[in-house]
Short mmCIF file of C-alpha atoms and ligand atoms in Angstrom, two decimals:
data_model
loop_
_atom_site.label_atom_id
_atom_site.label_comp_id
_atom_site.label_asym_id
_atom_site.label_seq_id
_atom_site.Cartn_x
_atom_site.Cartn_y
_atom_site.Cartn_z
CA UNK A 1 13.19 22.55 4.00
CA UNK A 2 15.64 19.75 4.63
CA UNK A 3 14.68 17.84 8.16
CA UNK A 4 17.09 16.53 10.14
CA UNK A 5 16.40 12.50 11.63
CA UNK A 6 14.98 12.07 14.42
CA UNK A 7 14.59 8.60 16.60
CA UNK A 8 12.42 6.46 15.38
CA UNK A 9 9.67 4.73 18.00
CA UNK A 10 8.94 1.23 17.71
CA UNK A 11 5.99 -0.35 17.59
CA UNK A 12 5.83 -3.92 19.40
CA UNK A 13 4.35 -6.00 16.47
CA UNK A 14 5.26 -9.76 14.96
CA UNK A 15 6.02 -9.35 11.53
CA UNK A 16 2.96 -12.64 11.34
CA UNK A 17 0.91 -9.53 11.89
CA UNK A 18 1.90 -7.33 9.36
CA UNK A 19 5.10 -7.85 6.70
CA UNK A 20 5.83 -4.36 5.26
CA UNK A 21 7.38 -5.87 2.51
CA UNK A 22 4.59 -7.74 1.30
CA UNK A 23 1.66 -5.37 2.44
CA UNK A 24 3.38 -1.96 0.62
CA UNK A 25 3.68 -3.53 -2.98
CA UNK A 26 1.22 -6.25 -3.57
CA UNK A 27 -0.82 -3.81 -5.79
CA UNK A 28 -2.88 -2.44 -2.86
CA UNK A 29 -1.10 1.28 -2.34
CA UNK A 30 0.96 2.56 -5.22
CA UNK A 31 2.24 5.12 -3.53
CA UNK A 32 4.88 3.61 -0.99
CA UNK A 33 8.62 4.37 -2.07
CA UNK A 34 10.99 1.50 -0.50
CA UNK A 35 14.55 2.53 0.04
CA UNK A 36 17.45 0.05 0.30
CA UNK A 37 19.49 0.43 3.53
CA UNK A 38 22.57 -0.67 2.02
CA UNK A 39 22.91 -2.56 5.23
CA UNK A 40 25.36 -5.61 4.67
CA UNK A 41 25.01 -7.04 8.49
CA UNK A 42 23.88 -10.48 8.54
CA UNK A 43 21.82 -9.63 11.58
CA UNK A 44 18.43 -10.11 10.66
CA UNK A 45 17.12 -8.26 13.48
CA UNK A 46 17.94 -5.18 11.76
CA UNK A 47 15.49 -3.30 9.41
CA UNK A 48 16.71 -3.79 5.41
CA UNK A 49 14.44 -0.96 4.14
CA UNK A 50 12.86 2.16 4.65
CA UNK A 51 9.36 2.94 3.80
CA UNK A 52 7.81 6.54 3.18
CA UNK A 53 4.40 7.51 2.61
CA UNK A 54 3.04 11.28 1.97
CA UNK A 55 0.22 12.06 3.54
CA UNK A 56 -1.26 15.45 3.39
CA UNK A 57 0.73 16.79 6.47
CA UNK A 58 3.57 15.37 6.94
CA UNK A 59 5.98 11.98 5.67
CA UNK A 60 6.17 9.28 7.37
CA UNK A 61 9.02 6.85 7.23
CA UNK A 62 8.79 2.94 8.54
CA UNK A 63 11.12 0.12 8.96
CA UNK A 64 10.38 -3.12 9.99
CA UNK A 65 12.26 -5.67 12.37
CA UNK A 66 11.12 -9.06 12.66
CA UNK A 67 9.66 -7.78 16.54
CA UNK A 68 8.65 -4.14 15.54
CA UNK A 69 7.35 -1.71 13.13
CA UNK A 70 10.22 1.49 14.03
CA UNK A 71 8.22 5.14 12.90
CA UNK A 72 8.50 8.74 12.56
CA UNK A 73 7.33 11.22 11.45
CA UNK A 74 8.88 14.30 9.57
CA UNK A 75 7.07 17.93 9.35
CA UNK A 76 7.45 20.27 6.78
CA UNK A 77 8.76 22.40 9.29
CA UNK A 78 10.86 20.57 12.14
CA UNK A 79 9.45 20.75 15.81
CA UNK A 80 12.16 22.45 18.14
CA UNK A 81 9.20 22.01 21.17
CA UNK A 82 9.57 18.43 22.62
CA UNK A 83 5.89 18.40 23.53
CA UNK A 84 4.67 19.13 19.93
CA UNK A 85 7.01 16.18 18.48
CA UNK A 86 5.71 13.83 20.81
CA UNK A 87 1.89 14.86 19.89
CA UNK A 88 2.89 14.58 16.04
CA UNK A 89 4.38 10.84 16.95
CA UNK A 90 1.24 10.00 18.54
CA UNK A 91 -0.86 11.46 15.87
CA UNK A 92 1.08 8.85 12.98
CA UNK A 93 1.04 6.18 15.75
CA UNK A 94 -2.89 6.28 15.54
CA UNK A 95 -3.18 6.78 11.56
CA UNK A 96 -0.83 3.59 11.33
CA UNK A 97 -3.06 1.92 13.92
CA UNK A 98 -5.97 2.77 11.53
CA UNK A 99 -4.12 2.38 8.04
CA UNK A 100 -3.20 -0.85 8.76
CA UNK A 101 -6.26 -2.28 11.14
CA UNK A 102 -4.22 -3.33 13.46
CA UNK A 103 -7.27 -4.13 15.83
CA UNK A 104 -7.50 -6.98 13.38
CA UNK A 105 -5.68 -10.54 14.24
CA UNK A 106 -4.03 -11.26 10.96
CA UNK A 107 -2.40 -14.76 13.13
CA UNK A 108 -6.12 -15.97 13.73
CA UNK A 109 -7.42 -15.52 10.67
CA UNK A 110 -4.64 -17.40 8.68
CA UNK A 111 -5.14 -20.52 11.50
CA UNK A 112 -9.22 -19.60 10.01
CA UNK A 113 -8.29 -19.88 6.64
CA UNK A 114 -5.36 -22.73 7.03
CA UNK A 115 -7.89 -25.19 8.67
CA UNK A 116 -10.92 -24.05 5.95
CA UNK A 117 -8.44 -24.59 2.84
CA UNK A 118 -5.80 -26.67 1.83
CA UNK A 119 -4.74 -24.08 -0.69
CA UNK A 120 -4.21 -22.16 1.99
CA UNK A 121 -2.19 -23.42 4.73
CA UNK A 122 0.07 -25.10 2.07
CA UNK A 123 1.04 -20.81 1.15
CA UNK A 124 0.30 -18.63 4.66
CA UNK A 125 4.02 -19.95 6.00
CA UNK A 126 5.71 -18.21 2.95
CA UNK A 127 3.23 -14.99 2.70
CA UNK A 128 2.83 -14.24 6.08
CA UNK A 129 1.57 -10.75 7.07
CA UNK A 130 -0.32 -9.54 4.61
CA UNK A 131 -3.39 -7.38 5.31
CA UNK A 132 -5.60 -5.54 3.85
CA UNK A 133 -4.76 -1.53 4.03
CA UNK A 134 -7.85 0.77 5.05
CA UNK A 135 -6.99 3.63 2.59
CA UNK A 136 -7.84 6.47 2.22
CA UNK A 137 -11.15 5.99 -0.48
CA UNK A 138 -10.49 8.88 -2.73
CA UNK A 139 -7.04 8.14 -3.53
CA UNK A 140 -8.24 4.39 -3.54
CA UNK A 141 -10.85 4.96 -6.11
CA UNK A 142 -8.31 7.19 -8.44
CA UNK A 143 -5.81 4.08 -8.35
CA UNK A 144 -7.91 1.78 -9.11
CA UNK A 145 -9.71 3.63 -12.03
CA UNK A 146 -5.52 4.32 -13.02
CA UNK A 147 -5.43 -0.24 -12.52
CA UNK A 148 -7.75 -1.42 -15.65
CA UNK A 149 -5.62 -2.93 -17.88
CA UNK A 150 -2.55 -2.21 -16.21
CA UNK A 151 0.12 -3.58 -14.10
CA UNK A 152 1.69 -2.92 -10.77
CA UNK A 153 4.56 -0.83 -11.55
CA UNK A 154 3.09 0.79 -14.60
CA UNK A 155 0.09 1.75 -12.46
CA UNK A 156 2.97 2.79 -9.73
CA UNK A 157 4.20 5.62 -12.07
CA UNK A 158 1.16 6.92 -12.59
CA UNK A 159 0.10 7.72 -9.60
CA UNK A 160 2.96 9.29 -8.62
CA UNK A 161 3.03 11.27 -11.88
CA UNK A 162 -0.59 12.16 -10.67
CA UNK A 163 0.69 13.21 -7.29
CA UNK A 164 4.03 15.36 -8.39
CA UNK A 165 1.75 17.17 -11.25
CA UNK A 166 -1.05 17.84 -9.49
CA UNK A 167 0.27 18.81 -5.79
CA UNK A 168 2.64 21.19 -4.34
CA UNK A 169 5.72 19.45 -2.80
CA UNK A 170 5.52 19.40 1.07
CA UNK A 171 8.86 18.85 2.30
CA UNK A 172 12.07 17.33 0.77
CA UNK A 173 14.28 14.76 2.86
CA UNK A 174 17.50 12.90 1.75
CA UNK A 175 17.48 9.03 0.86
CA UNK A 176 18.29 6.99 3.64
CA UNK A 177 20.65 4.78 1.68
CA UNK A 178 23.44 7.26 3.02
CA UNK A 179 23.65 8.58 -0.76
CA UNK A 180 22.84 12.25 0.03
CA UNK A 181 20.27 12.23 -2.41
CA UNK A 182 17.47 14.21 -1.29
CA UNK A 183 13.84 13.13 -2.67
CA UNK A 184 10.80 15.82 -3.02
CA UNK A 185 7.33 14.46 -1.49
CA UNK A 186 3.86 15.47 -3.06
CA UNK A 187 0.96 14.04 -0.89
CA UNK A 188 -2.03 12.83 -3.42
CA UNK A 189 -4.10 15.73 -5.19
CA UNK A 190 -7.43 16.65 -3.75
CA UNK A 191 -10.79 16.23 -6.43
CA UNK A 192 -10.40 20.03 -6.67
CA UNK A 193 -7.28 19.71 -8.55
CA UNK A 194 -8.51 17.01 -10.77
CA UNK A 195 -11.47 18.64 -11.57
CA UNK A 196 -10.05 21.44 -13.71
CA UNK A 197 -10.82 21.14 -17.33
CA UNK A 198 -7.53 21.12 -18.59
CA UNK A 199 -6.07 17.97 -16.49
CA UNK A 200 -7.78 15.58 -19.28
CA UNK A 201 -5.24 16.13 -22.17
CA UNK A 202 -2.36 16.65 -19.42
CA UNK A 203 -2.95 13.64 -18.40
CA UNK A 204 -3.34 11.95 -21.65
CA UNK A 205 0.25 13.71 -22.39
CA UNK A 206 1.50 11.91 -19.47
CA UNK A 207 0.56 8.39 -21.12
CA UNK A 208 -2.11 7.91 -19.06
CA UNK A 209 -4.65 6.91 -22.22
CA UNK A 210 -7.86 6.79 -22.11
CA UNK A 211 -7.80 6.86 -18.34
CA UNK A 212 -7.33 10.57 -18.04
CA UNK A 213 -10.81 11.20 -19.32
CA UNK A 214 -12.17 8.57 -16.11
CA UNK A 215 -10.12 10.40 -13.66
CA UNK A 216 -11.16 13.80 -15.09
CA UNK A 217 -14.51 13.03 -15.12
CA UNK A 218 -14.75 11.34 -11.52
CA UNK A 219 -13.17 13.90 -9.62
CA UNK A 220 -15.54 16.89 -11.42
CA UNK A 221 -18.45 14.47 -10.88
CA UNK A 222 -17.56 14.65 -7.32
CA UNK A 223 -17.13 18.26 -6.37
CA UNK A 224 -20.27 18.84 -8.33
CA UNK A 225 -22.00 16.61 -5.88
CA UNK A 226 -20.03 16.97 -2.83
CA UNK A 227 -18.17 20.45 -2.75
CA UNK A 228 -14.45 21.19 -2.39
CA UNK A 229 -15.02 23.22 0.74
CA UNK A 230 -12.15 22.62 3.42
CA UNK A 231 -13.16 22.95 6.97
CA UNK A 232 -10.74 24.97 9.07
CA UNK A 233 -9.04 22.50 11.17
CA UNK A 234 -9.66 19.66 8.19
CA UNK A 235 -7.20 18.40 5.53
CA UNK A 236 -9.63 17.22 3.30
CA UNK A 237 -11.96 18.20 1.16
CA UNK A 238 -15.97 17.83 1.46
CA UNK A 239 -16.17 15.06 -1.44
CA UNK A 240 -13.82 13.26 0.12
CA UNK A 241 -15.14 13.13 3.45
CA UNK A 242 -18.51 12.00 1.91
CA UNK A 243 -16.72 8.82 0.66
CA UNK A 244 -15.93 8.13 3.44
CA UNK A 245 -19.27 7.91 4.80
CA UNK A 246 -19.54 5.01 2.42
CA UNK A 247 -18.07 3.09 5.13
CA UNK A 248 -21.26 3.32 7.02
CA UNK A 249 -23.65 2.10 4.04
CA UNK A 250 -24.06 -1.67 3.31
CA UNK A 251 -22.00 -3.16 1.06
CA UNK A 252 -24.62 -2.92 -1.85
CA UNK A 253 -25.71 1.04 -1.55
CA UNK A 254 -21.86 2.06 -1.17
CA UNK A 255 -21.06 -0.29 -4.15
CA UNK A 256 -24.39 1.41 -5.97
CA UNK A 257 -22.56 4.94 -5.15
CA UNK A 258 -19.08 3.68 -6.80
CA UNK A 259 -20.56 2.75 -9.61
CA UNK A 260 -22.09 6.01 -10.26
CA UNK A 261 -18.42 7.24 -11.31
CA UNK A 262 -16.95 7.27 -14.81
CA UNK A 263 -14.35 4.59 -15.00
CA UNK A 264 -15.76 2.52 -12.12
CA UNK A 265 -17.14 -1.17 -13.03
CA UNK A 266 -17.97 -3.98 -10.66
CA UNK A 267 -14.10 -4.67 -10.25
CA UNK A 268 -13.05 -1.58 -9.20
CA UNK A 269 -16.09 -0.66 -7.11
CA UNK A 270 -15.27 -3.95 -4.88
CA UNK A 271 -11.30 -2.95 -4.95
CA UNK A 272 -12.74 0.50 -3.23
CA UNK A 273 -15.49 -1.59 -0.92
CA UNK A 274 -12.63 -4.04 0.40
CA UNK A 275 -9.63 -1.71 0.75
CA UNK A 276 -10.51 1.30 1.77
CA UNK A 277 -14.59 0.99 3.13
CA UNK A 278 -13.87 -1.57 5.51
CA UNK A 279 -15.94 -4.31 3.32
CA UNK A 280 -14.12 -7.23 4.11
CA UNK A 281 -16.06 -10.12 2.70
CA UNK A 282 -15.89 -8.56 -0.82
CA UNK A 283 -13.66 -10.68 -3.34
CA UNK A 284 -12.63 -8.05 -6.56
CA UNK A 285 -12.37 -10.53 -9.84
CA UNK A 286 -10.48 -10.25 -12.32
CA UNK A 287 -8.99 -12.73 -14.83
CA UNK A 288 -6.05 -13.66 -12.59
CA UNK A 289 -8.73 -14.33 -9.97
CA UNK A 290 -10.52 -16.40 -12.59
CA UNK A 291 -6.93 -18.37 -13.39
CA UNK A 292 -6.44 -18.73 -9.89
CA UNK A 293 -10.11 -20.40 -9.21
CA UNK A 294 -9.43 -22.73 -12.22
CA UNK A 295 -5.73 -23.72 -11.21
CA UNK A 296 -6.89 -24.39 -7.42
CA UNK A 297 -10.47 -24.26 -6.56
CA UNK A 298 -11.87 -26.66 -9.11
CA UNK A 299 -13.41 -23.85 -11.26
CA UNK A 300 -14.22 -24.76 -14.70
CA UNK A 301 -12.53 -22.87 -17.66
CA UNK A 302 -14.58 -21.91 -20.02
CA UNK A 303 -14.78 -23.98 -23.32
CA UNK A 304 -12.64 -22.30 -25.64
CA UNK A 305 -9.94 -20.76 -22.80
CA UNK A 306 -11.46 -17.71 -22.82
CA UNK A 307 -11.33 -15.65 -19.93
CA UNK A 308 -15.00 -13.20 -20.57
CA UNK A 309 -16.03 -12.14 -17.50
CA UNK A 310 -19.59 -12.00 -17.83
CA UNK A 311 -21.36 -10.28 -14.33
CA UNK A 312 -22.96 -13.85 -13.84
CA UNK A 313 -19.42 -15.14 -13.73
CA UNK A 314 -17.69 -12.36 -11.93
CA UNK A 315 -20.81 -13.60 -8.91
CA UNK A 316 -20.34 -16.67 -9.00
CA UNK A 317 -16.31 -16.77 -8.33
CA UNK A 318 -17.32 -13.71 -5.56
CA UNK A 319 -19.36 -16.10 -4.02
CA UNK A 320 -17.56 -18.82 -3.91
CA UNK A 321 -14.42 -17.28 -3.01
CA UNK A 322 -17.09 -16.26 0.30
CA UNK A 323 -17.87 -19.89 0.90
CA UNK A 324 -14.04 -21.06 1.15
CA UNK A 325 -12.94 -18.28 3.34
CA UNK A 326 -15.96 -17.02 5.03
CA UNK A 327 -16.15 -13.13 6.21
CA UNK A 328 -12.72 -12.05 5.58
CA UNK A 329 -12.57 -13.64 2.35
CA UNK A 330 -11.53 -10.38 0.49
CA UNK A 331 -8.87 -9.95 2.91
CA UNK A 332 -7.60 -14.32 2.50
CA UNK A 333 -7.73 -13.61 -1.33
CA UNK A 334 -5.27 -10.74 -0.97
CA UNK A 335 -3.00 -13.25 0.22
CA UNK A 336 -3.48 -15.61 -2.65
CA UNK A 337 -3.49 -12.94 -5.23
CA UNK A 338 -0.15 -11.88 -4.13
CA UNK A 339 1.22 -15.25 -3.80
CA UNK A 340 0.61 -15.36 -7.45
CA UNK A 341 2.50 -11.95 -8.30
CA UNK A 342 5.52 -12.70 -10.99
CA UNK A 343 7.09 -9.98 -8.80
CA UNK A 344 6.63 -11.78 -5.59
CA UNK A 345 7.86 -15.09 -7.16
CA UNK A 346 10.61 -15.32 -4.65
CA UNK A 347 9.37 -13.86 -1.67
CA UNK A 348 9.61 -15.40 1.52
CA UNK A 349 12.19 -18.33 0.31
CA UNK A 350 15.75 -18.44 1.50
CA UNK A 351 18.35 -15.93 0.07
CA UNK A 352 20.65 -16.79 -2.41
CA UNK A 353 24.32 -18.06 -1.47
CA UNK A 354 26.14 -16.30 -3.43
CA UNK A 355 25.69 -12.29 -3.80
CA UNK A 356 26.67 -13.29 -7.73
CA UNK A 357 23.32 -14.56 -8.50
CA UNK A 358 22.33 -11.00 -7.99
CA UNK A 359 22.95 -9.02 -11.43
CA UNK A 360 24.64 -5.82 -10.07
CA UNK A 361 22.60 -4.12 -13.31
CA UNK A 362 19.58 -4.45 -10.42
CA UNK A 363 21.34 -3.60 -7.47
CA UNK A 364 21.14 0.08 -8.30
CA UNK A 365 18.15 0.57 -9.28
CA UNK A 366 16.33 -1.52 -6.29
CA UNK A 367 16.75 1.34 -3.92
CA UNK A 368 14.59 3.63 -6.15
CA UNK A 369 11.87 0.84 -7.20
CA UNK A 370 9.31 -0.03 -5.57
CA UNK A 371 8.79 -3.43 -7.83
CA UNK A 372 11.39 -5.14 -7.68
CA UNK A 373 12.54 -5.49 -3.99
CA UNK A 374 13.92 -8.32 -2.33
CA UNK A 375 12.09 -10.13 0.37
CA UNK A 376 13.76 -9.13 3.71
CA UNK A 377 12.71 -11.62 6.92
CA UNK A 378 11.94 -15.25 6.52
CA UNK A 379 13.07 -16.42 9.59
CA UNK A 380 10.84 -16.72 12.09
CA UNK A 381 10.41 -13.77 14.53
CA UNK A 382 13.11 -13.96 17.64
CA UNK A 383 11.58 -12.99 21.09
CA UNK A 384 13.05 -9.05 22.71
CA UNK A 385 12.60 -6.86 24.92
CA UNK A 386 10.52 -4.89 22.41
CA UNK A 387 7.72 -7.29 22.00
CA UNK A 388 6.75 -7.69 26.00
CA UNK A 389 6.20 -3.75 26.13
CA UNK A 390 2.93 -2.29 24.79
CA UNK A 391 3.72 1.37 24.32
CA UNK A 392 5.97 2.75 22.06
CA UNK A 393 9.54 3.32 23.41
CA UNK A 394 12.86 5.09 21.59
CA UNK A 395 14.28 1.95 19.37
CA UNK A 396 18.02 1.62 20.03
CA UNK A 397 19.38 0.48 16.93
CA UNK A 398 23.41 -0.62 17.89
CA UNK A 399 24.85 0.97 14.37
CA UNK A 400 23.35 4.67 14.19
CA UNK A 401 23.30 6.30 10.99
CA UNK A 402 26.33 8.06 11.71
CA UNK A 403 28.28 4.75 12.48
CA UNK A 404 27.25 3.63 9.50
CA UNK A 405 28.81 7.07 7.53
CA UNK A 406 31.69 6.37 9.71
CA UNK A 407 31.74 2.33 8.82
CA UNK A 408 31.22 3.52 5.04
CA UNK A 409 34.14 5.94 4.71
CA UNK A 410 36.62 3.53 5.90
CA UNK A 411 36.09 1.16 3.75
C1 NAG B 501 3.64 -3.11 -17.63
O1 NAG B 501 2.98 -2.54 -18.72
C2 NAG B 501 3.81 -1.75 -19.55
C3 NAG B 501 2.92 -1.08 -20.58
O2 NAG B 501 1.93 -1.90 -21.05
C4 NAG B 501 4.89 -2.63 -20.18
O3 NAG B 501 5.72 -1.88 -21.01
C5 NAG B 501 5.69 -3.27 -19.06
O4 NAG B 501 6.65 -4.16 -19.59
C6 NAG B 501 4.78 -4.00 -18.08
N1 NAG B 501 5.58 -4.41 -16.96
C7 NAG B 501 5.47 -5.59 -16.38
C8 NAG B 501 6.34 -5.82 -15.18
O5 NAG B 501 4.72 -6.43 -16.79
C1 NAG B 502 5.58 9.49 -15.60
O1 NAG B 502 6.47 10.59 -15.74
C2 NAG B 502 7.71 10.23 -16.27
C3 NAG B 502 8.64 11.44 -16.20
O2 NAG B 502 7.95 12.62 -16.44
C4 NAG B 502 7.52 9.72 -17.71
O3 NAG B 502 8.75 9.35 -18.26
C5 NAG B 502 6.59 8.54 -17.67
O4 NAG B 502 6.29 8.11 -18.97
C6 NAG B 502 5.31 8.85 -16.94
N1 NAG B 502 4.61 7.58 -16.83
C7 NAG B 502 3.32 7.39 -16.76
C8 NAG B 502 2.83 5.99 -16.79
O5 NAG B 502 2.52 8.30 -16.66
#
């Protein structure tokens, strides 16, 4: 099943647009895995990670350079015919188009927001490139009923639990940090699978608490409704595809749907609404919201420091999270919310001088975490050749993996 590499094709794109680093674990997808590199070049021009995502087909695997997203795409079984490779290539180019809206000027709206709010423009510098993903909405709703009263990298282990339990591996590939270990993707579970009675108590088992019953419940709630039938030709299921069509209600019908589910309140109905139905004026509160409205936007606290979020509240911070930042506001707050993140605490500042401040009891496990990476460019991005072309061309990285074998065994 094992795939060999193939080139990867770059994608012409300022990391101002889009910072891969940022974007893949600020709590929006918990399904990334980031691999380490193990590159120890001081040329920041080349990538520092590897990121893979399963989707339903295939695996596909992105790097970043300050100029380019690099891409490909690996099949569960490889593509001898030229012709076919290049139509699978252009098939991930458009779902990366579409996963991360990149019809949308992330540059703009930061200059938007900078000149709107102070708060702002003293952070966008330092948390550049972060967007909002447009997920897919089942998986979206599933994480976010697996997010109440949890935190990023618990919530990270659960949905892959979710995945590896619940679907058949699609294709195994080795680890690109050169370590030969070879990983085994499972793209996320379709309702069907979730539905079964038995999944509840599995999932309880797994230490998923009282969250197994929500998930249970929502996915058989939804094939009820919706069916499980899978058109020929289609990956997808027929409750999925109708959430989808929540992306053509307004913002209060599709939010009316949401709620229907078991597991779903106001927060994670507007977590579904902004990242995965295209709402982008909708602001999801929570208590960290709340802090950060009190610490920066003149909110009061309530009396006694408690943080109750009554639904009078929860509107009132919504709305004026709207006035600050206007019709993108979900997607401004994103940026704020992350810039909060105790796991983002040093992200975007300088590197440290001396590799000692790094305890080597993290250095192995970073490669295999997706929570505790280090922030990879900060300088600001260099002009190439790669940036004045519009199409995807073959990336010519000077080391090549094997170079790097070769560089390894010497030393
Ligand atoms: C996340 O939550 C789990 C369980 O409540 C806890 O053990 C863990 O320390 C938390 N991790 C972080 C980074 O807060
Ligand atoms: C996920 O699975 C691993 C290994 O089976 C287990 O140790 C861990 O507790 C599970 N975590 C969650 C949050 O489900």
């Amino acid at each position: 099943m094992t795939s060999l590499p193939t080139a990867f094709l770059a994608l012409p794109l300022p990391i101002v647009q889009l910072s891969l680093s940022a974007v893949l674990k600020c709590g929006q997808s918990f399904r990334w895995t980031a691999y380490s590199l193990n590159i120890d070049s001081e040329n920041a021009c080349l990538p520092t990670h590897e990121y893979r995502f399963c989707l339903r087909d295939r695996v596909v695997c992105l790097r970043q350079t300050p100029t380019s997203i690099l891409y490909r795409t690996v099949l569960p079984n490889p593509q001898p015919n030229v012709d076919q490779r290049k139509l699978h290539e252009a098939e991930t180019l458009l779902w990366l188009k579409d996963y991360f809206q990149l019809d949308v000027n992330l540059a703009s709206l930061y200059e938007e927001w900078g000149s709107r709010d102070k708060v702002f423009s003293e952070i966008k510098d330092r948390f550049s490139g972060i967007r909002i993903l447009r997920q897919d909405p089942w998986e979206n709703l599933i994480s976010f009923i697996c997010s109440s009263n949890n935190n990023i990298s618990r919530i990270t282990k659960m949905v892959q639990n979710l995945s590896k339990e619940y679907s058949s591996p699609l294709l195994s590939l080795s680890v690109p940090d050169g370590s030969g270990v070879e990983e085994i993707y499972h793209p996320f579970p379709p309702p069907s699978a979730l539905a079964h009675p038995d999944v509840s108590a599995r999932l309880r088992s797994l230490g998923f608490g009282y969250r197994a019953e929500f998930i249970h419940r929502t996915a058989k709630m939804l094939v009820e409704t919706h069916g499980n039938t899978v058109h020929p030709r289609e990956q997808d299921e027929s409750s999925e595809q109708w959430l989808r069509t929540l992306r053509d209600m307004n913002t209060e019908d599709a939010r009316a749907e949401l709620l229907k589910f078991v597991g779903v309140g106001r927060k994670v109905a507007d977590c579904v609404l902004l990242m995965s139905l295209g709402k982008t004026d909708v602001v999801p509160v929570d208590t960290h919201v709340y802090q950060i409205a009190i610490k920066y936007y003149g909110m009061k606290a309530s009396p006694k420091g408690k943080m109750n979020m009554t639904p009078k509240l929860y509107e009132e911070l919504s709305t004026k999270f709207v006035q600050v930042w206007g019709g993108y506001a979900g997607w401004a707050h994103s940026v704020l919310f992350t810039s909060d993140l105790k796991s983002f605490s040093l992200h975007g500042l300088p590197p440290p001088m001396s590799p000692l401040s790094t305890p080597t009891k993290n250095r192995k496990k970073r490669s295999r975490e997706m929570t505790d990476l280090v922030p990879t460019f900060s300088t600001p991005p260099s002009t190439s050749s790669l940036s004045d072309s519009s199409t995807a061309t073959e990336f010519a990285c000077s080391k090549s993996p094997a170079e790097r074998v070769k560089k390894r065994a010497r030393k």
